[in-house]
């Protein structure tokens, strides 16, 4: 197995773990954590492809990963702000109980 | 305190590369799994930081120093702290009585397993075609900086606008709406 | 002779390593360097604690420790033995694993910062190309340790102290980064050895330290404020405000774990002073060109101890801030001034050599500070102190 395949497998596993968590947990914050894990797995893929790709000096994969880290930080801030705001409104972060569109 | 002895010691590999890889992989996946199955939400957040640290080590192992340190700074220093703050502000550290998994957990697990099966099949199927070990690219921070303000200046500006918008948006969303309070 | 005195530790390390077979030398030199750091700074910690207790005593008109050894010099050793032999109490409802991990993580991350600090000519453990980024990454990780300590203790004072500490550290981390960015802009590198080399020139016998430029001075003041807040030192020591929170996030720690927190606080103080020295005060370079023959490490550690003295002096002088004052100070005063400083540094960079840039940059900064002070004065927020009860 080439090193790149190893990294891709780990990234795929991490992505699936994050997906499973995002789909099965009740707590909205943990769903966000799952999404963060999926984003991070994608970053690992980007860096691994940059490292073992034909043109590492072009820095494409690395730049993509750095921008992705920045976007993920913004996503986490807004997502957690939303969770806090929902908790203030509905007094719960349990996603199974947030089943009404009415305020 | 010798000059640069550390980098030369690690560069040639004190340990075989594969062992380091398996150790970091075990750490990362264990952290990720723990963050998704543990009952206590704060424990989940702490396990998440283990996964983040493992990923940063992966980046360092892949010679992406800048990305690795940025990962630690942003994820462990900021996102993990944000998560624990949110957990404490929403009283999320108390374990709910009716289980931590949602009613449709079986379907979710099946979907995730299917995704992993497809991804794994695709990777293993194309593994022989993937490029083998290549010499480590020598990338300096200066090159990254030049690229950021040269070829990637437009994405950089967009990210700057996005981060500003996210900052203002998060503050407005999480702010108290009641009248009379600041 | 002078050169070998300057390089004495480097030569000593080479001599030690040469006893080993060639394949072990790389790893062995790293181990020796790390061991040196792990020995030197706790020793310095003992000295600093003694200095602090004596110095504070002087400022408060009392004697300070004077029972153990001459002038109380052996007091740190007695304290160490005491904390080692004390019972280690873990609250019944505490989260034992996290409670145990928190002090360990704190000390480890505090020590990691020293890896990239150049403590003398050729005396750096790892000369990373992104050294400054590594330092800040490690500094950011200490916040998590503080949170773990406060949350795992299951005590309202611990939790409140931890939340205060984390909020404060996150806010001032932004300031710390932004005030350091000007140095990176000027030196054109994130590597701390290159930053020191860029300051190691002399004109008419005076060094080119960054503190002797308008943007450098403004940046250094911001950095000093942020560093004080980041290490939870007075006047920013709300997380441990004993009048409201007992001892903050380490209320429920005793014995050796408490000693670890104490050590972590001082080590963080040393490392942040070392970084400030490296960024603004020329690191290991001598203050005058005729003093360059004095070994470089003496200069680094003298500047370090001078910063520690300023920390102690501030603790003896300034009263503690309130939480809202602390946050307003960070986001409404220090942060805008840091952003302004970035612009001034850019102006400085593009005006080229000459006296004009000194005038323009100093004028911008002075005007901004004067306008800020005048505006606050007019709004009646800052003025002569008025006493309500103690007249």
XYZ file of C-alpha atoms in Angstrom:
676
model
C 0.000 0.000 0.000
C 1.401 3.392 -0.923
C 1.600 6.055 1.822
C -1.016 8.145 0.037
C -3.541 5.297 0.170
C -2.946 4.994 3.919
C -3.680 8.668 4.480
C -6.774 8.484 2.259
C -8.088 5.489 4.206
C -7.627 7.244 7.552
C -9.341 10.333 6.163
C -12.244 8.221 4.862
C -12.595 6.525 8.262
C -12.558 9.848 10.070
C -15.087 11.272 7.634
C -17.423 8.330 8.231
C -17.049 8.612 11.996
C -17.938 12.281 11.786
C -20.880 11.536 9.497
C -22.158 8.807 11.799
C -21.936 11.156 14.754
C -23.651 14.000 12.927
C -26.493 11.674 11.905
C -27.012 9.877 15.211
C -26.370 12.296 18.083
C -29.201 14.268 19.667
C -27.215 17.230 20.920
C -26.904 20.026 18.322
C -23.354 20.857 19.481
C -22.255 17.272 18.904
C -23.733 17.383 15.413
C -21.539 20.433 14.795
C -18.544 18.525 16.178
C -19.289 15.745 13.694
C -19.337 18.250 10.846
C -15.998 19.654 12.045
C -14.539 16.148 11.969
C -15.742 15.671 8.394
C -14.166 18.981 7.347
C -10.907 17.978 9.014
C -10.893 14.642 7.213
C -11.248 16.538 3.944
C -8.305 18.750 4.957
C -6.184 15.658 5.553
C -7.019 14.512 2.030
C -6.042 17.874 0.594
C -2.696 17.931 2.386
C -1.961 14.302 1.496
C -2.704 14.926 -2.178
C -0.519 18.041 -2.064
C 2.358 16.091 -0.541
C 2.258 13.143 -2.927
C 0.908 14.970 -5.992
C 2.991 15.791 -9.061
C 3.418 19.534 -8.314
C 3.852 20.198 -4.578
C 5.717 23.441 -5.332
C 2.472 24.948 -6.699
C 1.069 24.786 -3.122
C -2.484 24.263 -4.384
C -3.560 21.603 -1.892
C -1.895 23.345 1.044
C -3.600 26.645 0.197
C -6.929 24.874 -0.149
C -6.435 23.345 3.310
C -5.478 26.696 4.876
C -8.523 28.413 3.410
C -10.648 25.483 4.508
C -9.358 25.886 8.088
C -10.345 29.566 8.002
C -13.799 28.802 6.640
C -14.298 26.051 9.221
C -13.488 28.520 11.999
C -16.150 30.896 10.668
C -18.598 28.000 10.370
C -17.980 26.932 13.966
C -18.473 30.462 15.300
C -21.762 31.002 13.480
C -22.998 27.466 14.139
C -22.354 27.651 17.878
C -23.871 31.144 17.996
C -26.996 29.676 16.422
C -27.085 26.808 18.921
C -26.828 29.244 21.837
C -29.566 31.406 20.368
C -31.822 28.371 19.838
C -31.143 27.196 23.364
C -32.182 30.579 24.685
C -35.409 30.366 22.694
C -36.393 26.706 23.043
C -34.514 25.866 26.309
C -33.060 22.750 24.694
C -30.300 21.652 22.351
C -31.939 18.285 21.686
C -32.507 18.058 17.950
C -35.318 15.470 18.330
C -37.369 18.039 20.232
C -36.845 20.795 17.679
C -39.510 19.510 15.349
C -41.717 22.555 14.964
C -41.299 25.401 12.497
C -43.334 27.716 14.755
C -41.387 29.912 17.127
C 21.876 23.653 22.752
C 22.907 22.726 19.241
C 21.671 24.335 16.115
C 18.939 22.530 14.192
C 19.868 19.161 15.596
C 16.209 18.296 16.109
C 15.167 18.658 12.477
C 18.040 16.555 11.199
C 17.224 13.894 13.776
C 13.592 13.646 12.725
C 14.064 14.217 8.995
C 15.992 11.027 8.422
C 13.567 9.149 10.597
C 14.505 8.009 14.097
C 11.600 5.577 13.881
C 10.349 3.852 10.741
C 7.819 6.093 9.011
C 5.048 3.499 9.027
C 5.095 3.077 12.812
C 4.718 6.826 13.314
C 1.890 6.809 10.816
C 0.026 3.983 12.578
C 0.474 5.615 15.980
C -0.922 8.952 14.805
C -3.712 7.203 12.909
C -4.696 5.279 16.042
C -4.649 8.460 18.117
C -6.721 10.425 15.607
C -9.341 7.782 14.948
C -9.631 6.962 18.660
C -10.140 10.644 19.426
C -12.725 10.995 16.676
C -14.612 7.852 17.752
C -14.562 8.880 21.415
C -15.878 12.321 20.559
C -18.869 10.717 18.869
C -19.773 7.963 21.341
C -19.005 9.339 24.813
C -21.979 10.260 27.006
C -20.672 13.421 28.648
C -20.612 16.303 26.164
C -17.514 17.935 27.676
C -15.646 14.636 27.373
C -16.692 14.591 23.720
C -15.214 18.052 23.209
C -11.953 17.027 24.915
C -11.757 13.873 22.788
C -12.328 16.088 19.754
C -9.202 18.065 20.626
C -7.263 14.791 20.695
C -8.473 14.143 17.148
C -7.498 17.674 16.121
C -4.043 17.239 17.639
C -3.660 13.936 15.787
C -4.572 15.651 12.527
C -2.024 18.405 13.234
C 0.606 15.679 13.755
C -0.467 14.160 10.427
C 0.087 17.522 8.739
C 3.540 17.790 10.299
C 4.267 14.229 9.197
C 3.278 15.294 5.663
C 5.841 18.160 5.763
C 3.078 20.775 5.911
C 4.506 22.646 8.904
C 2.519 25.817 8.407
C -0.800 24.006 8.018
C -0.042 21.853 11.069
C 0.639 24.791 13.380
C -2.330 26.703 11.927
C -4.457 23.628 12.687
C -3.352 23.655 16.348
C -3.803 27.414 16.668
C -7.252 27.521 15.062
C -8.790 24.221 16.129
C -7.342 23.550 19.578
C -6.885 27.202 20.489
C -10.177 28.541 19.179
C -12.744 26.025 17.912
C -12.384 23.599 20.828
C -12.661 26.480 23.303
C -15.742 27.776 21.468
C -17.293 24.316 21.669
C -16.759 23.967 25.422
C -18.066 27.493 25.945
C -21.192 26.637 23.975
C -21.630 23.412 25.949
C -21.442 25.227 29.271
C -23.723 28.053 28.109
C -26.398 25.564 26.991
C -26.151 23.381 30.107
C -25.141 20.600 27.735
C -22.767 18.941 30.186
C -25.689 17.220 31.893
C -26.314 13.844 30.336
C -29.909 13.610 29.056
C -32.149 10.916 30.517
C -33.490 9.467 27.289
C -30.137 8.512 25.738
C -27.629 10.469 23.734
C -28.470 9.015 20.340
C -31.426 10.115 18.260
C -34.386 7.888 17.386
C -33.084 7.304 13.872
C -29.595 6.253 14.923
C -29.745 2.959 13.034
C -30.396 4.696 9.710
C -27.627 7.195 10.384
C -25.152 4.460 11.208
C -26.129 2.544 8.054
C -25.618 5.634 5.887
C -22.193 6.320 7.438
C -21.153 2.686 7.018
C -22.268 2.755 3.394
C -20.281 5.949 2.772
C -17.196 4.395 4.327
C -17.640 1.222 2.287
C -17.853 3.199 -0.962
C -14.878 5.429 -0.097
C -12.765 2.506 1.083
C -13.609 0.472 -1.996
C -12.699 3.385 -4.251
C -9.377 3.959 -2.485
C -8.350 0.311 -2.396
C -9.447 -0.130 -6.010
C -7.277 2.742 -7.222
C -4.420 2.226 -4.749
C -2.031 0.701 -7.330
C -2.489 3.750 -9.556
C -1.641 6.226 -6.777
C 1.847 7.796 -6.816
C 4.373 6.233 -4.469
C 6.717 7.923 -2.008
C 8.127 11.181 -3.311
C 10.887 13.353 -1.823
C 9.638 15.882 0.701
C 8.874 19.243 -0.905
C 10.856 22.082 0.679
C 8.255 24.772 1.270
C 9.164 27.843 3.312
C 6.704 30.110 5.026
C 7.931 32.863 2.742
C 6.721 30.921 -0.316
C 3.329 30.464 1.309
C 3.160 34.178 2.021
C 4.129 35.053 -1.535
C 1.475 32.690 -2.871
C -1.150 34.151 -0.526
C -0.662 37.700 -1.758
C 0.138 36.681 -5.325
C -1.792 33.912 -6.978
C -4.287 33.406 -4.130
C -4.971 37.030 -3.272
C -8.622 36.896 -4.321
C -9.501 33.896 -2.100
C -7.591 35.600 0.706
C -9.726 38.716 0.395
C -12.907 36.658 0.223
C -11.897 34.740 3.357
C -11.222 38.057 5.088
C -14.701 39.307 4.196
C -16.205 35.964 5.220
C -14.486 35.998 8.605
C -15.595 39.569 9.276
C -19.159 38.688 8.290
C -19.042 35.579 10.497
C -17.724 37.611 13.434
C -20.511 40.172 13.178
C -23.113 37.513 12.412
C -22.161 35.322 15.374
C -22.263 38.283 17.734
C -25.683 39.381 16.476
C -27.139 35.858 16.552
C -25.913 35.107 20.070
C -26.665 38.572 21.489
C -29.520 39.069 23.914
C -32.600 40.379 22.109
C -34.369 41.621 25.204
C -34.978 45.335 25.416
C -33.362 47.345 28.137
C -30.365 45.047 28.439
C -27.092 45.734 26.708
C 38.465 32.777 24.644
C 35.553 35.175 24.503
C 34.056 33.243 21.618
C 34.318 29.955 23.489
C 32.692 31.533 26.550
C 29.864 32.721 24.327
C 29.462 29.229 22.860
C 30.261 27.342 26.070
C 26.948 25.473 26.219
C 27.038 24.585 22.536
C 30.594 23.265 22.867
C 29.688 21.366 26.030
C 26.802 19.705 24.232
C 29.020 18.732 21.274
C 31.603 17.299 23.660
C 28.959 15.221 25.471
C 27.349 13.987 22.276
C 30.695 12.913 20.786
C 30.905 10.076 23.312
C 28.003 8.368 21.573
C 27.951 6.426 18.301
C 27.143 8.549 15.258
C 23.642 7.166 14.709
C 22.524 8.232 18.198
C 23.940 11.729 18.110
C 20.922 13.444 16.549
C 18.476 12.126 19.108
C 20.941 12.555 21.994
C 21.569 16.238 21.303
C 17.827 16.900 21.255
C 17.460 15.062 24.562
C 20.342 16.994 26.161
C 18.908 20.321 24.989
C 15.433 19.488 26.246
C 16.876 18.321 29.577
C 18.795 21.588 29.892
C 15.603 23.590 29.352
C 13.671 21.437 31.797
C 16.387 21.965 34.452
C 17.228 25.637 33.925
C 13.742 27.097 34.022
C 12.491 25.399 37.212
C 15.716 26.627 38.870
C 14.927 30.096 37.596
C 11.388 29.569 38.905
C 12.728 29.076 42.426
C 14.798 32.254 42.147
C 11.857 34.200 40.721
C 9.521 33.087 43.509
C 12.031 34.222 46.112
C 12.512 37.526 44.269
C 8.780 38.048 44.034
C 8.137 37.378 47.714
C 11.060 39.552 48.804
C 10.241 42.300 46.302
C 6.553 42.370 47.183
C 7.520 42.448 50.840
C 9.734 45.460 50.220
C 6.926 47.249 48.378
C 4.464 46.499 51.166
C 6.832 47.514 53.946
C 7.429 44.072 55.393
C 10.343 41.680 55.387
C 9.163 38.768 53.276
C 10.562 35.244 53.835
C 13.595 35.381 56.165
C 13.511 32.134 58.175
C 14.996 29.437 55.914
C 18.617 30.097 54.993
C 20.309 33.478 54.664
C 17.801 36.145 53.573
C 15.230 33.364 53.194
C 17.070 32.111 50.117
C 16.231 28.468 50.805
C 12.516 29.211 51.119
C 11.704 27.831 47.608
C 13.309 24.498 48.560
C 11.286 24.338 51.757
C 8.141 25.174 49.770
C 8.991 22.439 47.288
C 9.431 19.815 50.015
C 6.200 20.939 51.620
C 4.145 20.639 48.430
C 5.702 17.247 47.621
C 4.834 15.782 51.006
C 1.355 17.254 51.276
C -1.664 15.058 50.716
C -2.997 15.112 47.179
C -6.728 15.673 47.592
C -9.089 14.951 44.716
C -12.719 15.974 45.352
C -15.112 13.023 45.439
C -17.304 14.333 42.636
C -14.372 15.497 40.484
C -13.679 14.011 37.097
C -10.527 12.161 38.173
C -8.906 11.650 34.756
C -9.401 15.209 33.521
C -8.493 16.543 36.977
C -5.178 14.713 36.734
C -4.446 15.601 33.101
C -5.026 19.359 33.424
C -1.856 20.365 35.358
C 0.283 18.005 33.271
C -1.008 19.486 30.008
C -0.512 23.007 31.346
C 3.136 22.451 32.272
C 3.938 20.543 29.080
C 2.492 23.193 26.778
C 4.143 25.949 28.824
C 7.541 24.294 28.366
C 7.015 23.641 24.652
C 7.288 27.362 23.866
C 10.978 27.352 24.827
C 11.748 24.997 21.957
C 11.849 27.829 19.435
C 13.264 30.639 21.607
C 16.886 31.505 20.769
C 18.565 31.874 24.171
C 21.949 32.838 22.805
C 23.990 32.692 19.632
C 23.345 29.205 18.121
C 21.416 28.277 21.268
C 18.010 27.253 20.002
C 16.458 23.799 20.346
C 14.647 23.802 16.976
C 15.101 26.560 14.438
C 11.666 26.242 12.886
C 10.820 28.235 9.803
C 7.418 28.948 11.373
C 8.780 29.339 14.909
C 6.505 32.160 15.986
C 3.444 30.284 14.767
C 4.569 27.226 16.756
C 4.930 29.382 19.859
C 1.423 30.777 19.520
C -0.006 27.334 18.766
C 1.448 26.066 22.044
C 0.286 29.159 23.912
C -3.238 28.593 22.646
C -3.212 25.039 23.986
C -2.732 26.190 27.579
C -6.256 27.622 27.533
C -7.659 24.144 27.200
C -5.660 22.980 30.232
C -7.088 25.842 32.284
C -10.597 24.936 31.214
C -10.022 21.264 32.035
C -8.790 22.182 35.523
C -11.778 24.401 36.241
C -14.435 22.131 34.822
C -13.173 18.840 36.261
C -13.060 20.192 39.826
C -16.879 20.407 40.027
C -16.655 23.577 42.068
C -18.404 26.804 41.248
C -15.349 28.921 42.024
C -13.145 26.734 39.859
C -15.585 26.875 36.958
C -16.077 30.627 37.216
C -12.329 31.163 37.436
C -11.738 28.939 34.421
C -14.384 30.707 32.346
C -12.913 34.076 33.244
C -9.409 32.861 32.462
C -10.376 31.372 29.118
C -12.376 34.448 28.038
C -9.493 36.688 29.049
C -6.843 34.556 27.384
C -8.792 34.321 24.109
C -9.359 38.089 24.010
C -5.764 38.978 24.733
C -4.415 36.260 22.462
C -5.748 38.310 19.533
C -3.865 41.348 20.832
C -0.711 39.317 21.418
C -0.758 38.026 17.840
C -1.530 41.403 16.273
C 1.194 43.200 18.216
C 3.721 40.572 17.129
C 2.689 40.750 13.474
C 4.395 44.147 13.032
C 7.731 42.530 13.894
C 7.091 39.755 11.387
C 6.246 42.389 8.749
C 9.550 44.156 9.334
C 11.816 41.152 9.773
C 10.119 39.321 6.897
C 10.273 36.000 8.706
C 8.459 33.895 11.282
C 11.711 32.293 12.382
C 12.779 33.726 15.736
C 16.505 33.340 15.024
C 16.094 35.447 11.871
C 14.145 38.061 13.839
C 17.009 38.350 16.334
C 19.573 38.543 13.534
C 17.601 41.353 11.904
C 17.955 43.392 15.118
C 21.614 42.577 15.722
C 23.126 45.626 13.939
C 24.545 48.791 15.440
C 24.588 52.453 14.354
C 26.888 54.753 16.354
C 27.077 52.061 19.002
C 23.320 51.770 19.450
C 21.446 48.605 18.479
C 18.631 48.332 15.905
C 16.166 46.847 18.352
C 12.579 47.137 17.256
C 11.570 48.859 20.481
C 13.554 51.915 19.340
C 11.135 52.618 16.454
C 7.703 54.285 16.804
C 5.750 51.190 15.733
C 8.044 48.963 17.792
C 7.507 50.964 20.960
C 3.716 51.017 20.463
C 3.790 47.300 19.632
C 5.894 46.529 22.690
C 3.490 48.332 25.027
C 0.570 46.373 23.539
C 2.571 43.176 23.766
C 3.411 43.804 27.420
C -0.262 44.401 28.245
C -1.336 41.272 26.408
C 1.456 39.219 27.966
C 0.401 40.268 31.459
C -3.187 39.300 30.724
C -2.173 36.064 29.023
C -0.205 34.885 32.069
C -3.035 35.937 34.451
C -0.758 38.317 36.315
C -1.880 41.324 38.300
C -3.559 43.699 37.341
C -5.264 41.110 35.100
C -5.420 38.345 37.717
C -9.211 38.151 37.896
C -9.246 34.406 37.207
C -7.544 33.959 40.576
C -9.097 36.954 42.323
C -8.889 35.575 45.871
C -11.398 38.077 47.214
C -14.172 36.595 45.020
C -13.059 33.203 43.737
C -10.829 31.675 46.451
C -8.081 30.688 44.006
C -9.870 30.442 40.675
C -9.418 27.351 38.540
C -6.913 25.694 40.883
C -9.059 25.984 44.019
C -9.465 22.210 44.239
C -5.823 21.344 43.691
C -3.429 20.545 46.476
C 0.037 19.159 47.009
C 2.145 18.492 43.981
C -0.563 19.250 41.430
C -0.924 22.726 42.869
C 2.860 23.100 42.656
C 2.586 22.171 38.983
C 0.075 24.966 38.409
C 2.374 27.362 40.215
C 5.308 26.189 38.103
C 3.222 26.449 34.924
C 2.313 30.045 35.688
C 5.948 31.061 36.163
C 7.183 29.076 33.193
C 4.545 30.772 31.029
C 5.785 34.099 32.385
C 9.392 33.223 31.493
C 8.521 32.069 28.033
C 6.318 35.053 27.203
C 9.032 37.405 28.508
C 11.550 35.510 26.409
C 9.373 35.953 23.338
C 8.937 39.676 24.046
C 12.702 39.971 24.466
C 13.240 38.181 21.177
C 10.676 40.201 19.259
C 11.271 43.719 20.538
C 14.389 43.827 22.732
C 16.840 42.219 20.356
C 16.928 38.742 21.942
C 20.495 37.833 22.848
C 22.115 40.882 21.217
C 24.017 43.355 23.417
C 22.541 46.780 24.208
C 25.683 48.661 23.037
C 28.202 47.654 20.410
C 31.125 47.831 22.869
C 29.404 45.203 25.024
C 29.167 42.561 22.271
C 32.052 40.621 23.851
C 29.846 39.671 26.819
C 28.358 36.191 26.166
C 25.042 36.345 24.344
C 23.171 34.111 26.795
C 23.959 36.526 29.639
C 22.098 39.233 27.729
C 19.108 37.009 27.032
C 18.704 35.954 30.658
C 19.353 39.497 31.987
C 16.568 40.867 29.782
C 14.360 37.972 30.881
C 14.917 38.684 34.572
C 14.378 42.398 33.981
C 10.951 41.611 32.493
C 10.205 39.383 35.477
C 11.102 42.280 37.755
C 8.662 44.525 35.852
C 5.970 41.860 36.300
C 6.606 41.843 40.064
C 6.703 45.637 40.191
C 3.334 45.888 38.428
C 1.861 43.355 40.819
C 2.999 45.449 43.760
C 1.659 48.668 42.259
C -1.567 48.232 40.317
C -5.029 47.310 41.627
C -7.038 44.555 39.982
C -9.379 45.366 37.095
C -13.074 44.471 36.937
C -14.222 41.876 34.380
C -16.090 44.366 32.137
C -13.185 46.816 32.301
C -10.876 44.022 31.255
C -12.953 43.062 28.214
C -13.639 46.667 27.163
C -9.942 47.422 27.464
C -9.045 44.516 25.186
C -11.626 44.983 22.454
C -12.228 48.731 22.473
C -8.782 50.131 23.169
C -5.887 47.715 22.688
C -7.217 45.961 19.597
C -7.943 49.161 17.566
C -4.558 50.539 18.570
C -2.888 47.326 17.371
C -4.659 47.628 14.020
C -3.489 51.248 13.769
C 0.018 50.096 14.593
C -0.132 47.648 11.677
C -0.923 50.548 9.342
C 1.883 52.640 10.824
C 4.295 49.768 10.279
C 3.176 49.537 6.646
C 3.734 53.303 6.211
C 7.179 52.930 7.770
C 8.038 50.086 5.452
C 7.087 51.926 2.261
C 8.528 55.347 3.067
C 12.067 54.059 2.763
C 15.067 55.305 4.717
C 15.272 58.847 5.999
C 14.106 61.030 8.847
C 10.663 61.730 7.331
C 9.237 58.324 8.272
C 10.230 58.862 11.905
C 8.228 62.097 11.996
C 5.199 60.741 10.138
C 4.924 57.496 12.079
C 5.475 59.088 15.473
C 2.962 61.808 14.618
C 0.254 59.325 13.616
C 0.699 57.298 16.803
C 0.936 60.297 19.123
C -2.115 61.929 17.541
C -4.138 58.718 17.847
C -3.256 58.242 21.515
C -3.819 61.914 22.309
C -7.189 61.931 20.524
C -8.226 58.764 22.360
C -7.257 60.188 25.730
C -8.906 63.529 25.003
C -12.130 61.832 23.891
C -12.291 59.663 27.017
C -11.536 62.702 29.169
C -14.405 64.649 27.568
C -16.813 61.821 28.184
C -15.798 61.997 31.792
C -14.611 58.426 31.925
C -11.025 59.209 32.824
C -10.187 62.017 35.196
C -8.724 62.806 38.565
C -9.576 60.111 41.092
C -12.596 60.915 43.227
C -13.057 59.350 46.634
C -16.509 58.491 47.799
C -15.899 57.160 51.288
C -12.267 57.696 52.145
C -11.891 61.440 52.133
